[in-house]
Amino acid sequence: MPHSPRVSIQTADFDLSTEVAALRADDAGVGAVASFVGTVRDRHGEQAGVSAMELEHYPGMTEAAIEAMIDEAMRRFPLRGVRVIHRVGLLRPGDQIVLVVTTSAHRGAAFQGCEFLMDYLKTQAPFWKKETTPDGARWVDARVADDEALARWGLRSGNAG
């Protein structure tokens, strides 16, 4: 069975159990699997609800940037495998937007690797997000809290103002 690529940028939805099974296939050394599935949410409650989010990226550049961060995660933590899927295009609240799965011999490394990669994706991965609300469409800026989460790994982004 051929292994999935480590990074996929796609418009299609994904299935968590299928991705985990593919990552674990033929690796009896996996003792832990950690996963994160992010979904599009209505960030602003009922006042100015988000009806859609559109994500754009630079093909090739985005995948290379995420591959480099996976390499860094593999250097920092004893991970056996990593899978990152990020969707692009038009998404609605409730849609899955991102998947990060890590495998390791032990749970601590799997959790840390997964969290490290999500903190990176929120701040450094070259995606551009536009939300549509009743007030119109607007590009989403980075948040200070996301930069702070990345900083605990010894990395700086400076994206948020």
Coordinates of C-alpha atoms in Angstrom, one line a residue:
M1 CA 0.0 0.0 0.0
P2 CA 1.6 3.3 -1.0
H3 CA 2.0 5.9 1.7
S4 CA 0.2 9.2 1.6
P5 CA 2.2 12.4 1.1
R6 CA 3.0 14.3 4.3
V7 CA 1.2 17.4 3.0
S8 CA -1.9 17.9 1.0
I9 CA -3.5 21.2 0.0
Q10 CA -6.9 20.4 -1.4
T11 CA -10.5 21.5 -1.9
A12 CA -11.9 18.1 -1.1
D13 CA -12.9 17.1 2.4
F14 CA -10.9 14.4 4.3
D15 CA -11.7 11.5 6.6
L16 CA -9.9 11.3 9.9
S17 CA -10.0 7.5 10.2
T18 CA -8.8 6.9 6.7
E19 CA -5.8 9.3 7.2
V20 CA -4.9 7.8 10.6
A21 CA -5.1 4.2 9.2
A22 CA -2.8 5.2 6.2
L23 CA -0.3 6.9 8.6
R24 CA -0.2 3.9 10.9
A25 CA 0.0 1.2 8.1
D26 CA 2.9 -1.1 8.3
D27 CA 4.5 0.7 11.3
A28 CA 4.2 -1.6 14.4
G29 CA 6.4 0.9 16.3
V30 CA 3.5 3.3 16.6
G31 CA 2.3 3.5 20.2
A32 CA 0.5 6.8 20.0
V33 CA -1.5 8.8 17.5
A34 CA -2.4 12.4 18.1
S35 CA -4.7 14.3 15.8
F36 CA -6.3 17.7 15.5
V37 CA -9.2 18.5 13.2
G38 CA -10.0 22.2 12.8
T39 CA -13.4 23.3 11.5
V40 CA -14.7 26.6 10.2
R41 CA -16.6 28.3 12.9
D42 CA -18.9 31.3 13.2
R43 CA -16.3 33.4 15.1
H44 CA -18.6 36.3 15.8
G45 CA -21.6 34.6 17.3
E46 CA -25.0 35.9 16.2
Q47 CA -24.1 39.6 15.9
A48 CA -22.2 39.3 12.6
G49 CA -22.1 35.6 11.8
V50 CA -19.6 34.2 9.4
S51 CA -21.4 32.6 6.5
A52 CA -18.3 31.5 4.5
M53 CA -14.5 31.5 4.6
E54 CA -12.4 31.5 1.5
L55 CA -8.8 30.3 1.7
E56 CA -6.1 31.0 -0.9
H57 CA -2.5 29.9 -1.1
Y58 CA 0.5 29.8 -3.5
P59 CA 0.7 26.3 -4.8
G60 CA 4.2 24.8 -4.3
M61 CA 5.3 27.5 -1.9
T62 CA 2.7 26.5 0.7
E63 CA 3.5 22.8 0.6
A64 CA 7.2 23.5 0.8
A65 CA 6.8 25.7 3.8
I66 CA 4.7 23.1 5.6
E67 CA 7.2 20.3 4.6
A68 CA 10.0 22.4 6.2
M69 CA 8.0 22.8 9.5
I70 CA 7.3 19.0 9.5
D71 CA 11.1 18.4 9.2
E72 CA 11.6 20.8 12.2
A73 CA 8.9 18.9 14.2
M74 CA 10.6 15.6 13.4
R75 CA 13.9 17.1 14.6
R76 CA 12.4 18.3 17.8
F77 CA 10.2 15.3 18.7
P78 CA 10.7 11.6 18.1
L79 CA 7.8 11.3 15.6
R80 CA 7.4 8.3 13.4
G81 CA 5.0 9.9 10.9
V82 CA 3.1 13.1 10.2
R83 CA 0.2 14.0 7.9
V84 CA -1.1 17.5 7.3
I85 CA -4.1 18.3 5.2
H86 CA -5.3 21.9 4.7
R87 CA -8.3 22.8 2.6
V88 CA -8.6 25.8 0.4
G89 CA -11.4 27.4 -1.6
L90 CA -14.8 28.3 -0.3
L91 CA -15.8 26.7 3.1
R92 CA -18.9 27.1 5.3
P93 CA -19.2 27.0 9.1
G94 CA -19.0 23.4 10.3
D95 CA -16.7 22.3 7.4
Q96 CA -13.4 20.7 8.2
I97 CA -10.5 22.9 7.3
V98 CA -7.3 21.4 8.6
L99 CA -6.0 18.0 9.8
V100 CA -2.8 17.3 11.6
V101 CA -1.9 13.7 12.6
T102 CA 1.3 12.7 14.3
T103 CA 2.5 9.2 15.3
S104 CA 5.2 8.3 17.8
A105 CA 6.2 5.5 20.1
H106 CA 4.8 7.5 23.0
R107 CA 2.0 9.9 23.6
G108 CA 4.0 12.9 24.8
A109 CA 5.9 13.3 21.6
A110 CA 2.7 12.7 19.5
F111 CA 0.9 15.4 21.4
Q112 CA 3.8 17.9 21.3
G113 CA 4.4 17.4 17.6
C114 CA 0.7 17.9 16.8
E115 CA 0.5 21.0 18.8
F116 CA 3.8 22.4 17.5
L117 CA 2.6 21.9 13.9
M118 CA -0.8 23.5 14.6
D119 CA 0.8 26.6 16.2
Y120 CA 3.0 26.9 13.1
L121 CA 0.0 26.5 10.7
K122 CA -1.9 29.3 12.5
T123 CA 0.9 31.8 12.2
Q124 CA 3.5 30.9 9.5
A125 CA 1.9 28.8 6.8
P126 CA 1.2 30.9 3.7
F127 CA -2.6 30.9 3.6
W128 CA -4.8 33.9 3.2
K129 CA -8.3 33.8 4.7
K130 CA -11.3 35.9 3.8
E131 CA -14.5 35.8 5.9
T132 CA -17.9 36.7 4.6
T133 CA -20.3 38.2 7.1
P134 CA -23.6 40.2 6.9
D135 CA -21.3 43.3 6.9
G136 CA -19.4 42.1 3.9
A137 CA -16.1 40.2 3.2
R138 CA -12.8 40.9 5.0
W139 CA -9.4 39.4 5.1
V140 CA -8.6 37.8 8.5
D141 CA -5.5 39.1 10.3
A142 CA -3.2 37.1 12.5
R143 CA -4.1 37.1 16.2
V144 CA -1.6 38.0 19.0
A145 CA -2.6 34.8 20.9
D146 CA -1.5 32.7 17.9
D147 CA 1.9 34.5 17.9
E148 CA 2.2 33.8 21.6
A149 CA 1.5 30.1 21.1
L150 CA 4.3 29.9 18.5
A151 CA 6.7 31.8 20.8
R152 CA 6.6 29.0 23.5
W153 CA 8.4 26.8 20.9
G154 CA 11.1 29.4 20.6
L155 CA 9.8 30.7 17.3
R156 CA 8.7 34.3 16.4
S157 CA 6.3 35.3 13.8
G158 CA 5.4 39.0 14.3
N159 CA 2.2 38.6 12.2
A160 CA -0.2 40.1 14.6
G161 CA -0.3 43.8 15.2

